[in-house]
Amino acid sequence: MLERIAGLRNEIDVDLDMVSSAEDVERLRLRHFVRKGTLQVLTDALREVPREEKPAVGKALNELRRHAEARFAEMESRFARRSAVRYVDGSLPGRTLLRGTDHPITQMIDRAIEIFGSMGFDVAEGPDVEDDAHNFAKLNFAADHPARDMQDTFFVEHADRQDVLLRTHTSSVQIRAMESMQPPIRCIMPGRVYRNEAISARSLAEFHQIEGLYIDKGVSMADLKATIIEFARRFYDSDASFRFRTSFFPFTEPSAEIDMSCFLCKGQGCRVCKHSGWLEICGSGMVHPNVLRACGIDPDEYSGFAFGFGVERVVMMLTGIDDIRLLYDNDARVLRQF
Ligand code: DAH
């Protein structure tokens, strides 16, 4: 009998140790402390205990009851208080609402559209899958120009054509704009371009460009300079200086590479400008008369300028992202920062 008492004490203790809610307390009460509960069953068994053992067993039983009831009362009050008062911890941080944002590439394109839009430029688009005429021939690329090489261009297999390809630059959209519109033409043309290049931290086989085109009577190099400088000052939010370096593109004459003093170090030299103080911002030039002619525009009547730049490079300069592949991994930890 003394053994049964010790066993029950142990059992009640274990049950009480595991209590973690008002429901647990109630379950315990129904098991041990009601009229047909474990304690009462054991107390009733005292009747069968031989006379001479009764005092010792009775004492042990009383002790068990006192012990169990005291502990039970403590649990009851602890959990009763918890559930009676709704406890709100005002110092806990709230639930974070995650807000989506546009991809940094989309953000840059939208910003360029907005700034050029304020200067009177519309947005034009063309197909990613192009033909040789729009991507090369009408842009005054000679038939043997190395840019048509298999190394650079993804050609598209076609049952009866050999001139289908993925556009290698957005300059193809210039041609489409001039073919379909009469001057004055003033538009920018953002879009994806494709080149058969090895993928590295600096280059991808698929990226974005923004092309610009302005054709009207009497458009000059001065208009090109003013337009690009105004755009770049606003886009980079910088009071920069600019430099026009002579360059060559088949579709412009003269051609210029435009540099801007580094917005980060102000020309002192830093990591972003590779210690030169200058950032290359775009290729540009006056639209070649052959290009105008190929699109049915009379070069004696009209002139114009064009420019083009890569969006990923701009994003990398402005954000400090130094591996272009991060822009395409869709890693939320990267994208959430913009
Ligand atoms: N299409 C050139 C490229 O992909 C960029 C470019 C340069 C576009 C000069 C132009 C331009 O319109 O006038 O590298």
XYZ file of C-alpha atoms and ligand atoms in Angstrom:
352
model
C 0.000 0.000 0.000
C 2.829 2.383 0.835
C 4.258 1.568 -2.539
C 0.987 2.438 -4.287
C 0.949 5.760 -2.437
C 4.501 6.571 -3.556
C 3.603 5.564 -7.124
C 0.579 7.848 -7.222
C 2.576 10.742 -5.756
C 5.070 10.314 -8.530
C 2.337 10.136 -11.153
C 0.584 13.273 -9.901
C 3.893 15.142 -9.750
C 4.738 14.235 -13.338
C 1.269 15.288 -14.515
C 1.565 18.593 -12.677
C 5.008 19.224 -14.150
C 3.578 18.938 -17.630
C 0.734 21.378 -17.143
C 0.905 24.252 -19.610
C -2.665 25.497 -19.908
C -5.943 25.894 -18.087
C -7.198 22.893 -20.106
C -4.386 20.743 -18.705
C -5.306 21.810 -15.167
C -8.895 20.746 -15.723
C -7.873 17.399 -17.207
C -5.733 16.797 -14.132
C -8.539 17.698 -11.790
C -10.882 15.201 -13.449
C -8.267 12.474 -13.267
C -7.010 12.841 -9.694
C -9.136 15.151 -7.570
C -12.802 14.234 -8.186
C -14.869 11.766 -6.181
C -13.904 8.825 -8.390
C -10.387 10.145 -9.026
C -7.127 8.382 -8.214
C -6.711 9.968 -4.775
C -10.158 8.973 -3.556
C -9.804 5.418 -4.942
C -6.618 4.998 -2.967
C -8.175 6.511 0.164
C -11.080 4.026 -0.113
C -8.555 1.186 -0.248
C -7.489 2.080 3.299
C -10.406 -0.037 4.473
C -8.678 -3.218 3.327
C -5.406 -2.391 5.080
C -4.693 -4.547 8.210
C -5.375 -2.730 11.424
C -1.767 -2.498 12.633
C -0.627 -0.864 9.393
C -3.447 1.662 9.244
C -1.765 4.532 11.193
C 1.314 4.562 8.967
C -0.645 4.184 5.728
C -3.205 6.775 6.803
C -0.449 9.235 7.569
C 1.189 8.658 4.196
C -2.147 9.124 2.452
C -2.787 12.411 4.227
C 0.625 13.636 3.321
C 0.068 12.732 -0.308
C -3.271 14.533 -0.371
C -1.840 17.679 1.213
C 1.092 17.688 -1.160
C -1.017 17.040 -4.278
C -3.703 19.546 -3.389
C -1.190 22.280 -2.607
C 0.580 21.816 -5.905
C -2.681 21.556 -7.790
C -3.944 24.798 -6.229
C -0.785 26.552 -7.292
C -1.183 25.380 -10.905
C -4.840 26.260 -10.918
C -4.202 29.832 -9.883
C -1.250 30.246 -12.232
C -3.155 29.199 -15.348
C -6.454 30.677 -14.309
C -4.835 34.091 -14.101
C -3.295 33.693 -17.554
C -6.548 32.911 -19.254
C -8.647 35.446 -17.390
C -6.509 38.408 -18.518
C -5.832 38.747 -22.214
C -2.233 39.628 -22.214
C -1.058 41.791 -25.101
C 2.643 42.531 -25.358
C 2.795 45.939 -26.989
C 6.555 45.782 -27.256
C 6.581 42.847 -29.706
C 7.451 43.851 -33.280
C 4.486 43.882 -35.651
C 4.087 41.464 -38.525
C 6.175 42.611 -41.459
C 4.136 43.290 -44.562
C 6.371 42.536 -47.528
C 5.782 44.946 -50.362
C 6.782 44.008 -53.877
C 8.827 46.395 -55.997
C 9.698 46.632 -59.643
C 12.907 44.943 -60.687
C 15.823 47.441 -60.760
C 16.047 47.061 -64.550
C 12.372 47.973 -64.908
C 12.880 50.885 -62.511
C 15.724 52.278 -64.639
C 13.766 51.896 -67.876
C 10.736 53.598 -66.337
C 12.891 56.473 -65.098
C 14.430 56.933 -68.552
C 10.972 56.871 -70.167
C 9.791 59.512 -67.717
C 12.727 61.886 -68.290
C 12.768 61.514 -72.082
C 8.976 61.746 -72.024
C 9.242 65.171 -70.403
C 11.481 66.180 -73.332
C 8.903 65.074 -75.876
C 10.104 61.547 -76.664
C 7.547 58.760 -77.187
C 8.214 55.084 -76.564
C 8.452 52.675 -79.521
C 8.912 48.933 -79.538
C 9.981 46.310 -82.039
C 10.213 42.513 -82.177
C 12.982 40.533 -80.434
C 13.087 38.135 -83.396
C 14.329 40.234 -86.290
C 15.616 39.893 -89.806
C 19.032 40.823 -91.125
C 17.641 43.877 -92.912
C 16.455 45.615 -89.738
C 19.261 44.488 -87.479
C 22.127 45.043 -89.945
C 21.606 45.867 -93.647
C 19.481 49.002 -93.328
C 21.747 50.187 -90.515
C 24.524 50.393 -93.100
C 26.449 47.319 -91.954
C 28.512 46.116 -94.891
C 27.746 42.567 -96.050
C 31.013 41.352 -94.549
C 30.824 43.335 -91.291
C 32.192 41.209 -88.443
C 29.159 41.924 -86.238
C 27.132 39.557 -88.405
C 29.507 36.792 -87.459
C 28.058 33.619 -85.917
C 30.143 34.476 -82.825
C 27.950 37.438 -81.939
C 24.539 36.747 -83.381
C 22.006 34.084 -82.494
C 20.459 32.994 -85.773
C 16.997 31.465 -85.750
C 16.369 28.327 -87.745
C 13.658 28.872 -90.312
C 12.338 26.508 -92.987
C 12.958 28.829 -95.928
C 14.847 31.858 -94.647
C 18.417 32.326 -93.543
C 18.126 35.903 -92.341
C 16.135 35.414 -89.132
C 17.941 36.287 -85.911
C 17.549 37.584 -82.368
C 18.234 41.308 -82.475
C 21.718 42.150 -81.245
C 20.801 45.764 -80.421
C 17.734 47.981 -80.208
C 18.974 49.968 -83.231
C 16.728 47.655 -85.265
C 13.761 49.526 -83.795
C 15.114 52.817 -85.229
C 14.638 51.319 -88.674
C 11.106 50.178 -87.858
C 10.258 53.625 -86.460
C 11.562 55.418 -89.567
C 9.788 52.975 -91.871
C 6.459 53.413 -90.163
C 6.464 57.123 -89.221
C 6.987 60.401 -90.991
C 9.394 62.949 -89.439
C 9.419 64.581 -87.002
C 10.208 61.342 -85.151
C 11.200 61.548 -81.534
C 11.204 58.317 -79.554
C 13.122 56.058 -77.246
C 13.090 52.307 -77.710
C 13.801 50.127 -74.669
C 14.058 46.384 -75.076
C 15.858 43.092 -74.745
C 18.807 42.235 -76.958
C 20.735 39.011 -77.488
C 24.376 38.219 -78.159
C 26.180 34.943 -78.418
C 28.652 35.754 -75.669
C 30.210 33.833 -72.804
C 28.377 34.554 -69.566
C 30.498 36.219 -66.896
C 30.255 38.762 -64.091
C 30.390 41.515 -66.739
C 28.329 40.131 -69.611
C 25.263 38.084 -70.360
C 23.910 36.648 -73.592
C 20.645 38.500 -73.004
C 20.386 42.056 -71.693
C 18.582 45.377 -72.176
C 19.270 48.522 -74.155
C 17.571 51.855 -74.596
C 17.791 53.383 -78.025
C 16.952 56.990 -78.849
C 16.102 58.638 -82.149
C 15.260 62.175 -83.208
C 14.652 62.973 -86.892
C 13.491 66.364 -88.104
C 14.541 69.255 -90.304
C 17.757 70.881 -89.147
C 18.599 68.504 -86.255
C 22.284 68.938 -85.436
C 25.014 67.593 -83.208
C 24.215 70.449 -80.792
C 20.742 68.928 -80.263
C 22.330 65.563 -79.544
C 24.685 67.074 -76.983
C 21.978 69.104 -75.247
C 19.569 66.162 -75.116
C 22.059 63.670 -73.687
C 23.502 66.116 -71.179
C 20.060 67.142 -69.939
C 18.987 63.502 -69.660
C 22.148 62.338 -67.900
C 22.138 65.208 -65.371
C 18.588 64.319 -64.400
C 18.947 60.549 -64.580
C 22.137 60.422 -62.520
C 21.051 63.405 -60.413
C 24.470 64.840 -60.927
C 25.977 68.142 -61.960
C 28.481 66.322 -64.112
C 30.788 67.350 -66.939
C 30.702 65.541 -70.260
C 33.148 64.507 -72.910
C 32.427 63.461 -76.494
C 34.959 61.062 -77.980
C 34.959 60.349 -81.695
C 33.952 56.799 -82.419
C 32.598 54.611 -85.173
C 29.233 53.009 -85.776
C 28.144 52.030 -89.297
C 24.770 53.735 -88.804
C 26.002 57.158 -87.632
C 28.325 59.753 -89.096
C 29.916 61.389 -87.235
C 29.761 59.006 -84.245
C 30.605 59.767 -80.647
C 31.050 57.872 -77.424
C 29.727 60.043 -74.585
C 31.423 60.049 -71.187
C 30.231 61.669 -68.000
C 32.412 62.616 -65.043
C 31.897 59.951 -62.372
C 28.837 60.755 -60.231
C 30.384 58.995 -57.285
C 33.896 60.477 -57.013
C 33.234 63.607 -59.118
C 36.146 62.770 -61.380
C 38.644 62.001 -58.616
C 38.834 58.312 -59.528
C 37.119 55.426 -57.709
C 36.033 51.804 -58.023
C 32.923 52.656 -60.108
C 34.851 54.586 -62.788
C 37.838 52.241 -62.502
C 39.962 55.198 -61.394
C 39.581 57.082 -64.663
C 37.177 59.721 -63.334
C 34.893 59.096 -66.359
C 31.924 56.836 -67.036
C 30.962 55.810 -70.535
C 27.248 56.506 -70.776
C 26.271 55.888 -74.388
C 27.134 55.494 -78.022
C 25.671 58.113 -80.327
C 25.924 60.004 -83.562
C 24.166 61.699 -86.456
C 22.055 59.194 -88.374
C 23.972 58.151 -91.494
C 22.423 59.366 -94.801
C 22.437 55.764 -96.046
C 20.228 54.775 -93.099
C 17.766 57.589 -93.760
C 17.656 56.645 -97.414
C 17.099 52.947 -96.641
C 14.015 53.976 -94.680
C 12.637 56.277 -97.369
C 13.631 59.536 -95.663
C 15.371 62.156 -97.823
C 18.734 63.032 -96.191
C 18.791 66.376 -98.016
C 15.610 67.376 -96.248
C 15.950 65.669 -92.861
C 18.693 64.915 -90.387
C 18.725 63.363 -86.963
C 20.644 61.867 -84.113
C 20.559 58.484 -82.444
C 22.001 57.004 -79.292
C 21.983 53.731 -77.433
C 23.070 52.376 -74.075
C 22.962 49.199 -72.021
C 20.588 49.209 -69.050
C 22.321 46.555 -66.920
C 25.569 48.526 -66.937
C 23.712 51.602 -65.698
C 21.977 49.581 -62.967
C 25.335 48.201 -61.865
C 26.929 51.651 -61.741
C 24.058 53.133 -59.761
C 23.508 50.273 -57.325
C 27.053 49.041 -56.815
C 26.062 45.505 -57.866
C 29.284 44.146 -59.315
C 28.100 40.862 -60.828
C 25.574 41.258 -63.637
C 24.231 37.736 -62.993
C 22.773 38.884 -59.659
C 20.211 40.841 -61.681
C 18.847 37.601 -63.132
C 19.015 35.205 -60.175
C 15.683 36.435 -58.795
C 17.088 36.213 -55.297
C 14.638 38.131 -53.116
C 17.464 39.100 -50.736
C 19.028 41.093 -53.583
C 15.844 42.435 -55.159
C 14.313 43.526 -51.858
C 17.038 46.165 -51.558
C 15.732 48.219 -54.461
N 23.747 49.805 -81.238
C 24.936 50.165 -80.502
C 25.410 48.964 -79.678
O 24.676 48.046 -79.539
C 24.669 51.335 -79.585
C 24.435 52.594 -80.360
C 25.490 53.401 -80.696
C 23.175 52.942 -80.733
C 25.328 54.556 -81.403
C 22.980 54.128 -81.454
C 24.071 54.926 -81.763
O 21.786 54.534 -81.843
O 23.868 56.078 -82.471
O 26.513 48.968 -79.220
